Coordinates of C-alpha atoms and ligand atoms in Angstrom, one line a residue:
M1 CA -20.3 -75.2 35.9
P2 CA -21.6 -71.6 35.3
R3 CA -22.9 -69.3 38.0
P4 CA -26.7 -69.5 38.0
D5 CA -28.7 -66.3 37.4
N6 CA -29.7 -64.1 40.3
C7 CA -27.3 -65.8 42.7
P8 CA -25.1 -63.7 45.0
S9 CA -21.4 -64.5 44.5
T10 CA -18.3 -64.1 46.6
E11 CA -14.6 -64.0 46.1
I12 CA -14.0 -65.5 49.5
D13 CA -11.8 -68.6 49.6
P14 CA -13.2 -70.8 52.4
F15 CA -9.9 -72.8 52.3
A16 CA -7.5 -69.9 52.6
P17 CA -5.5 -69.6 55.8
E18 CA -7.1 -66.3 56.8
F19 CA -10.6 -68.0 56.6
L20 CA -9.6 -71.2 58.4
E21 CA -7.8 -69.3 61.2
D22 CA -11.0 -67.5 62.3
P23 CA -13.9 -68.7 60.1
Y24 CA -16.8 -67.2 62.1
P25 CA -16.8 -63.6 60.7
H26 CA -16.6 -65.1 57.2
H27 CA -19.6 -67.4 58.0
E28 CA -21.6 -64.3 58.8
S29 CA -20.8 -62.7 55.5
L30 CA -21.8 -65.9 53.7
R31 CA -25.1 -66.1 55.6
E32 CA -25.9 -62.5 55.0
A33 CA -25.1 -62.8 51.3
G34 CA -28.1 -65.1 50.8
P35 CA -29.6 -68.6 51.2
V36 CA -27.2 -69.8 48.5
V37 CA -23.9 -68.2 47.5
W38 CA -21.7 -68.8 44.5
I39 CA -18.0 -69.3 45.4
D40 CA -16.2 -67.9 42.3
K41 CA -12.9 -69.5 43.0
Y42 CA -14.1 -73.1 42.9
N43 CA -17.4 -73.0 40.9
L44 CA -19.0 -74.1 44.1
M45 CA -22.4 -73.4 45.5
A46 CA -22.4 -72.7 49.3
M47 CA -25.1 -72.8 51.9
A48 CA -24.3 -71.2 55.3
R49 CA -27.8 -70.8 56.9
Y50 CA -29.2 -73.3 59.3
S51 CA -32.4 -73.9 57.3
E52 CA -30.7 -74.6 53.9
V53 CA -28.0 -76.7 55.5
R54 CA -30.5 -78.9 57.3
M55 CA -32.7 -79.1 54.1
A56 CA -29.7 -80.3 51.9
L57 CA -28.5 -82.8 54.6
R58 CA -32.0 -84.3 54.8
D59 CA -32.5 -84.5 51.0
F60 CA -30.0 -87.2 50.2
E61 CA -31.7 -88.0 46.9
T62 CA -31.1 -84.6 45.5
Y63 CA -27.8 -83.9 47.4
C64 CA -25.9 -87.1 47.0
S65 CA -22.7 -88.3 48.7
S66 CA -21.6 -91.0 46.2
R67 CA -19.9 -88.4 44.0
G68 CA -17.7 -87.5 47.0
V69 CA -18.3 -85.1 50.0
G70 CA -15.3 -82.9 49.1
L71 CA -14.4 -80.8 46.0
T72 CA -13.5 -83.8 43.9
D73 CA -16.4 -85.0 41.8
F74 CA -16.0 -88.8 41.7
A75 CA -18.1 -88.9 38.5
T76 CA -15.4 -87.1 36.6
E77 CA -12.2 -87.2 38.7
E78 CA -10.2 -89.8 40.4
P79 CA -10.5 -89.9 44.3
W80 CA -7.3 -90.1 46.3
R81 CA -8.3 -93.5 47.7
P82 CA -11.0 -96.0 47.0
P83 CA -14.2 -94.2 48.2
S84 CA -15.6 -94.8 51.7
I85 CA -18.5 -97.2 51.4
I86 CA -20.4 -95.3 54.1
L87 CA -19.5 -91.6 53.9
E88 CA -19.2 -91.5 50.2
A89 CA -22.1 -93.7 49.4
D90 CA -25.9 -93.4 48.9
P91 CA -28.7 -95.9 49.7
P92 CA -28.9 -98.8 49.2
L93 CA -25.2 -99.4 49.8
H94 CA -25.1 -96.8 52.6
T95 CA -28.1 -98.4 54.3
R96 CA -26.3 -101.7 54.5
T97 CA -22.9 -100.4 55.7
H98 CA -24.5 -97.9 58.1
G99 CA -26.4 -100.8 59.7
V100 CA -23.1 -102.6 60.4
L101 CA -21.4 -99.7 62.0
M102 CA -24.6 -98.8 63.9
K103 CA -24.5 -102.2 65.5
V104 CA -20.8 -102.2 66.5
L105 CA -21.1 -98.7 67.8
S106 CA -24.5 -99.2 69.6
K107 CA -25.3 -97.9 73.1
P108 CA -24.5 -101.2 74.9
A109 CA -21.2 -101.7 72.9
I110 CA -20.0 -98.2 73.7
E111 CA -21.2 -98.3 77.4
S112 CA -19.0 -101.3 78.0
L113 CA -16.0 -99.1 77.4
R114 CA -17.0 -96.5 80.0
D115 CA -15.2 -97.8 83.1
D116 CA -11.9 -98.3 81.3
F117 CA -12.2 -94.8 79.7
K118 CA -12.9 -93.2 83.0
R119 CA -9.9 -94.8 84.8
T120 CA -7.7 -93.6 82.0
A121 CA -9.1 -90.1 82.1
D122 CA -8.8 -89.9 86.0
E123 CA -5.1 -91.0 85.9
M124 CA -4.3 -88.5 83.1
V125 CA -5.9 -85.6 84.8
D126 CA -4.3 -86.4 88.2
G127 CA -0.9 -86.6 86.4
L128 CA -1.4 -83.2 84.8
I129 CA -2.5 -81.5 88.0
E130 CA 0.8 -82.8 89.5
K131 CA 2.7 -81.5 86.5
G132 CA 1.4 -77.9 86.8
E133 CA 1.5 -76.4 83.4
C134 CA 0.7 -78.5 80.3
D135 CA -0.5 -78.4 76.8
G136 CA -4.2 -79.0 76.8
V137 CA -4.0 -80.3 73.2
H138 CA -1.0 -82.6 73.4
H139 CA -1.3 -83.8 77.0
L140 CA -5.1 -84.1 77.1
A141 CA -7.1 -83.7 73.9
E142 CA -4.7 -85.9 72.0
A143 CA -3.4 -88.1 74.7
F144 CA -6.8 -89.3 76.0
P145 CA -8.3 -90.5 72.7
L146 CA -4.9 -91.9 71.6
S147 CA -4.8 -94.0 74.7
V148 CA -8.4 -95.3 74.5
F149 CA -9.5 -95.3 70.9
P150 CA -6.9 -97.6 69.2
D151 CA -7.3 -100.1 72.0
A152 CA -11.1 -100.0 71.6
I153 CA -10.8 -100.8 67.9
G154 CA -8.2 -103.5 68.5
L155 CA -5.1 -102.0 66.8
R156 CA -1.7 -103.3 67.5
E157 CA 0.8 -100.9 69.2
E158 CA 3.3 -100.7 66.4
G159 CA 2.8 -97.8 64.0
R160 CA 0.1 -95.9 65.8
E161 CA 1.9 -92.7 65.1
N162 CA 0.5 -93.0 61.6
L163 CA -3.1 -92.4 62.8
L164 CA -3.0 -88.7 63.2
P165 CA -1.2 -88.0 59.9
Y166 CA -3.8 -90.1 58.1
G167 CA -6.7 -88.2 59.6
D168 CA -5.1 -84.9 58.7
M169 CA -4.7 -86.1 55.1
A170 CA -8.2 -87.4 54.8
F171 CA -9.8 -84.2 56.1
N172 CA -7.6 -82.0 54.0
A173 CA -8.5 -84.0 50.9
F174 CA -12.1 -82.8 51.0
G175 CA -10.8 -79.4 50.1
P176 CA -8.8 -78.1 47.1
R177 CA -5.2 -79.2 46.3
N178 CA -3.8 -76.2 48.3
E179 CA -0.7 -75.9 50.4
L180 CA -2.4 -77.5 53.4
F181 CA -3.2 -80.5 51.2
E182 CA 0.2 -80.8 49.7
K183 CA 1.9 -80.6 53.1
S184 CA -0.2 -83.3 54.7
F185 CA 0.4 -85.6 51.7
A186 CA 4.1 -85.1 51.6
N187 CA 4.8 -88.5 53.3
A188 CA 1.5 -90.2 52.2
Q189 CA 2.7 -93.6 50.9
P190 CA 3.9 -95.3 54.1
V191 CA 1.0 -93.8 56.1
V192 CA -1.6 -95.1 53.6
Q193 CA 0.1 -98.4 53.5
W194 CA 0.1 -98.8 57.3
I195 CA -3.6 -97.9 57.5
A196 CA -4.5 -100.4 54.8
E197 CA -2.6 -103.2 56.7
Q198 CA -4.3 -102.5 60.0
C199 CA -7.7 -102.9 58.3
L200 CA -7.1 -106.5 57.5
R201 CA -8.8 -109.1 59.7
Q202 CA -5.5 -110.8 60.8
A203 CA -4.1 -107.4 62.0
L204 CA -6.9 -106.7 64.5
V205 CA -6.5 -107.7 68.1
P206 CA -9.5 -110.0 69.2
G207 CA -12.1 -108.4 71.4
G208 CA -12.1 -105.0 69.7
I209 CA -14.7 -103.1 67.6
G210 CA -12.7 -104.0 64.5
E211 CA -13.3 -107.7 65.1
Q212 CA -17.0 -107.0 65.5
V213 CA -17.0 -105.4 62.0
Y214 CA -15.6 -108.6 60.6
K215 CA -18.3 -110.6 62.4
A216 CA -20.8 -108.8 60.1
A217 CA -18.9 -110.3 57.2
D218 CA -19.4 -113.7 58.7
D219 CA -23.1 -113.4 58.7
G220 CA -23.1 -112.1 55.1
T221 CA -24.2 -108.5 55.6
V222 CA -21.0 -107.2 54.1
T223 CA -18.1 -108.9 52.2
E224 CA -14.7 -109.4 53.8
E225 CA -13.4 -106.6 51.6
E226 CA -16.2 -104.3 52.7
A227 CA -15.5 -105.0 56.3
G228 CA -11.9 -103.8 55.8
L229 CA -13.2 -100.6 54.3
L230 CA -15.5 -100.1 57.3
V231 CA -12.6 -100.5 59.6
R232 CA -10.8 -97.9 57.5
S233 CA -13.7 -95.6 58.0
L234 CA -13.4 -96.0 61.8
L235 CA -9.7 -95.2 61.6
T236 CA -10.3 -92.2 59.4
A237 CA -13.2 -90.5 61.2
G238 CA -12.6 -91.6 64.8
L239 CA -9.6 -89.7 66.1
D240 CA -8.9 -86.2 64.7
T241 CA -12.6 -85.3 65.1
T242 CA -12.8 -86.2 68.8
I243 CA -9.4 -84.7 69.4
F244 CA -10.5 -81.4 68.0
G245 CA -13.8 -81.7 69.9
L246 CA -12.0 -82.3 73.2
G247 CA -9.5 -79.6 72.6
A248 CA -12.3 -77.2 71.9
M249 CA -14.1 -78.2 75.1
I250 CA -11.0 -77.5 77.2
Y251 CA -10.5 -74.2 75.4
C252 CA -14.1 -73.1 75.9
F253 CA -13.9 -73.6 79.7
A254 CA -10.4 -72.1 79.9
S255 CA -11.7 -68.9 78.3
S256 CA -15.1 -68.9 80.1
P257 CA -14.2 -69.4 83.8
N258 CA -17.8 -68.5 84.8
Q259 CA -19.1 -71.4 82.7
W260 CA -16.6 -73.7 84.5
E261 CA -17.9 -72.5 87.9
L262 CA -21.4 -73.2 86.7
L263 CA -20.5 -76.7 85.7
R264 CA -18.7 -77.4 88.9
K265 CA -21.8 -76.3 90.9
N266 CA -24.0 -78.5 88.7
P267 CA -22.0 -81.5 87.2
K268 CA -25.3 -82.8 85.7
L269 CA -24.6 -80.2 82.9
V270 CA -21.6 -82.3 81.6
R271 CA -23.5 -83.8 78.7
G272 CA -25.1 -80.6 77.6
A273 CA -21.7 -78.8 78.0
F274 CA -20.0 -81.1 75.5
E275 CA -22.9 -80.7 73.1
E276 CA -22.7 -76.9 73.4
T277 CA -18.9 -77.2 72.6
L278 CA -19.8 -79.0 69.4
R279 CA -22.4 -76.4 68.5
F280 CA -20.1 -73.5 69.4
I281 CA -16.9 -74.8 67.7
S282 CA -18.1 -77.4 65.1
P283 CA -14.8 -79.4 64.8
V284 CA -16.1 -80.7 61.5
Q285 CA -16.8 -77.4 59.8
T286 CA -18.0 -78.4 56.3
F287 CA -19.1 -81.2 54.1
M288 CA -20.1 -81.1 50.4
R289 CA -22.8 -82.8 48.4
T290 CA -23.4 -83.1 44.6
T291 CA -26.8 -82.5 43.0
T292 CA -28.3 -85.4 41.2
R293 CA -30.8 -83.2 39.2
P294 CA -31.5 -79.5 38.5
V295 CA -33.0 -78.0 41.7
K296 CA -34.4 -74.6 42.7
V297 CA -33.4 -73.2 46.0
E298 CA -35.0 -70.0 47.1
G299 CA -35.4 -68.8 43.5
V300 CA -31.9 -69.9 42.4
E301 CA -31.6 -72.8 39.9
L302 CA -28.8 -75.2 40.6
S303 CA -27.8 -77.5 37.7
E304 CA -27.3 -81.2 37.9
G305 CA -23.8 -82.2 39.0
Q306 CA -23.3 -79.1 41.1
K307 CA -21.0 -79.3 44.1
V308 CA -22.6 -77.8 47.2
L309 CA -20.6 -76.7 50.2
L310 CA -22.5 -77.0 53.5
F311 CA -21.3 -74.9 56.4
L312 CA -22.2 -77.0 59.4
A313 CA -20.3 -74.5 61.6
S314 CA -22.2 -71.6 60.2
A315 CA -25.5 -73.3 60.6
N316 CA -24.6 -73.9 64.3
R317 CA -24.2 -70.1 64.8
D318 CA -27.0 -68.8 62.5
P319 CA -28.9 -66.1 64.5
R320 CA -32.0 -67.1 62.5
Q321 CA -31.9 -70.3 64.6
W322 CA -30.0 -69.6 67.8
E323 CA -30.2 -66.8 70.4
E324 CA -26.9 -65.1 71.0
P325 CA -25.2 -67.8 68.9
D326 CA -21.7 -66.5 69.6
R327 CA -22.1 -67.1 73.3
F328 CA -20.8 -70.3 74.8
D329 CA -23.6 -71.3 77.2
I330 CA -23.7 -74.8 78.7
R331 CA -27.4 -74.3 79.8
R332 CA -28.4 -73.7 76.2
K333 CA -30.8 -76.2 74.5
T334 CA -28.6 -77.5 71.8
L335 CA -31.1 -79.9 70.3
G336 CA -30.9 -79.6 66.5
H337 CA -27.3 -78.6 66.2
V338 CA -25.6 -80.1 63.1
G339 CA -22.1 -80.6 64.6
F340 CA -22.6 -84.3 64.0
G341 CA -24.4 -83.7 60.7
H342 CA -28.1 -84.4 60.1
G343 CA -30.1 -87.0 58.2
I344 CA -28.9 -90.4 57.1
H345 CA -25.2 -89.5 57.2
I346 CA -25.3 -88.2 60.8
C347 CA -22.2 -89.3 62.7
V348 CA -22.4 -93.1 63.4
G349 CA -19.7 -92.8 66.0
Q350 CA -21.5 -90.0 68.0
L351 CA -22.0 -92.2 71.1
L352 CA -18.3 -93.0 71.3
A353 CA -17.4 -89.3 70.8
R354 CA -19.9 -88.3 73.5
L355 CA -18.5 -90.9 75.8
E356 CA -15.0 -89.5 75.4
G357 CA -16.2 -85.9 76.0
E358 CA -18.4 -86.8 79.0
V359 CA -15.8 -89.0 80.7
L360 CA -13.0 -86.5 80.3
L361 CA -15.1 -83.5 81.4
T362 CA -16.3 -85.5 84.4
S363 CA -12.7 -86.3 85.5
L364 CA -11.9 -82.6 85.2
V365 CA -14.9 -81.4 87.1
E366 CA -14.2 -83.9 89.9
R367 CA -10.7 -82.7 90.3
V368 CA -10.0 -79.2 88.9
E369 CA -11.1 -75.9 90.5
R370 CA -9.8 -73.7 87.7
I371 CA -8.5 -74.2 84.1
E372 CA -6.1 -71.3 83.6
L373 CA -4.9 -70.2 80.2
V374 CA -1.2 -69.5 80.6
G375 CA -0.3 -68.8 77.0
N376 CA -1.8 -68.1 73.6
P377 CA -3.8 -70.9 72.0
K378 CA -2.8 -71.8 68.5
W379 CA -5.2 -73.1 65.8
R380 CA -4.2 -76.0 63.6
L381 CA -5.4 -75.4 60.0
N382 CA -7.1 -78.0 58.0
N383 CA -9.4 -77.8 55.0
T384 CA -12.3 -79.4 56.9
L385 CA -11.6 -79.5 60.6
H386 CA -11.3 -76.6 63.0
G387 CA -9.4 -77.0 66.2
L388 CA -6.4 -76.3 68.3
D389 CA -2.8 -77.1 67.8
R390 CA -1.6 -75.8 71.2
L391 CA -3.4 -74.8 74.4
P392 CA -1.0 -73.8 77.2
I393 CA -3.0 -74.3 80.5
R394 CA -2.6 -75.0 84.2
L395 CA -5.0 -77.3 85.9
V396 CA -5.5 -76.1 89.5
A397 CA -6.7 -78.8 91.9
S398 CA -9.8 -78.3 93.9
Ligands
OVM401 C1 -15.0 -92.6 56.2 C2 -15.3 -91.3 56.9 C3 -16.4 -91.1 57.6 C4 -16.7 -89.9 58.3 C5 -15.8 -88.9 58.2 C6 -14.6 -89.1 57.5 C7 -12.6 -88.3 56.8 C8 -14.4 -90.3 56.8 O1 -15.9 -93.3 56.0 O2 -13.8 -92.8 55.8 O3 -13.8 -88.1 57.4

C-alpha cells in the first residue's frame, strides 16, 4: 500500500514502548501533522483528530470492521483466532449479534447486579482502609472486577487466572507482532483452550449472563456456535478494559486531591467523574478499520483496502473539541467522548463498565477522606490498552 500524494507522514511507531509509556505528547504531534497521517513503519493511515475519528467510526460502510480492527487484514492474512462475530463484523451479521448482547447487557439486566456489586465494593474498601497501604491496581482495580464479573457471567471458579492473560493477548494482537505481542503469547495454548471450554453451554453456571446468551440461541436469533463466540466476546472485552478504567480512576483522584475534595462535597458527580476518567485516560486507546473503497479525506485519497488507525485517546484530548483537554475536571461536560467508541460498534458493555465505576467510586467517596499516592505509579504496556500496572496508595478513612 503506497503513501498517497500530499499526505503528511511520520516515522513515529505508535506501538513502541516510548510511545505507549506516555502516548499523549505523541498524539499531539499526530494531530498537528494533519487530519490524516501516514505511518511509514506499518503502511498505515492514522487519524488523531476528534472530527476525523468520529467521522470514520460513524461511516461503517466505508471503514469496515470485518477485515479486522487491528493491523492484520483478514482479507489477506490469517487472524490469530476465529474472528469475533460482533467486533470484527459488519452489518447484517453485526446487527444480529449486537442485538443479542444489547439484550443480555440491557439496563434492567445490569441494574439487577447493583446491590451485589455494591456490597462487594464496600467490603473491599473497608478491608483496604484497615490494611493501610495497598496497591490500587492489584487490590482494587483488579480485585473488584475479578470478584464480580466472572460470577455475573456464570463462570466456574477453576481456571479464572486465565482471564487476564487472555485479555492481554487479545488486545496486544490488534498491534504488530512486536515484543509485547510475543511475550503475551508465550503461553497461549492452554489459555486459549481454557477460554474456549468456558464458552460452551455446559460450562456456564445457570443464572448468569452467559446462560442468557444461550437463550438467544434457543429462540433462533443466533446458532449455538454463535452463542459460544458471543460469550467469548464477553470474556475478551469485559475485564482488562474495566480494570484499566478503574485503575485510571483511582490514579486520577490520587494525583488530583482537589478533585477528590470536590467529589466528596458533591457525590452526585460520581457518574460524571467516571466518564471524565474515560475521556482523560482512554483505557482503549486505538482501534483500526479497513477501507472498502477509495475515499478522499480532507484532500488525501485513501485507496481501497487501506488500514486506518483511529486514535480514540487523541480524539478525547483534541483541543479542537475540548477546552483544556489535558485537565482532569469532573465537572466537565463529557458528552461526545469516544472512550467507548462511537457509531454502531460503540461498547455494548458500557452499562456494566459504568456500574463498576460508579459503585466502586461511591464506596470510596462514602469512606475515604484522602487517597494518598505513596510510591511511583507504573504503567502496563499493551498494544491497544493504556493503564496501570502498579499504584501504591494509602486510603485514609473519613
Ligand atoms: C470481541 C471483542 C469486543 C470488544 C473488544 C474486544 C479484544 C474484543 O468481540 O471479542 O477487545
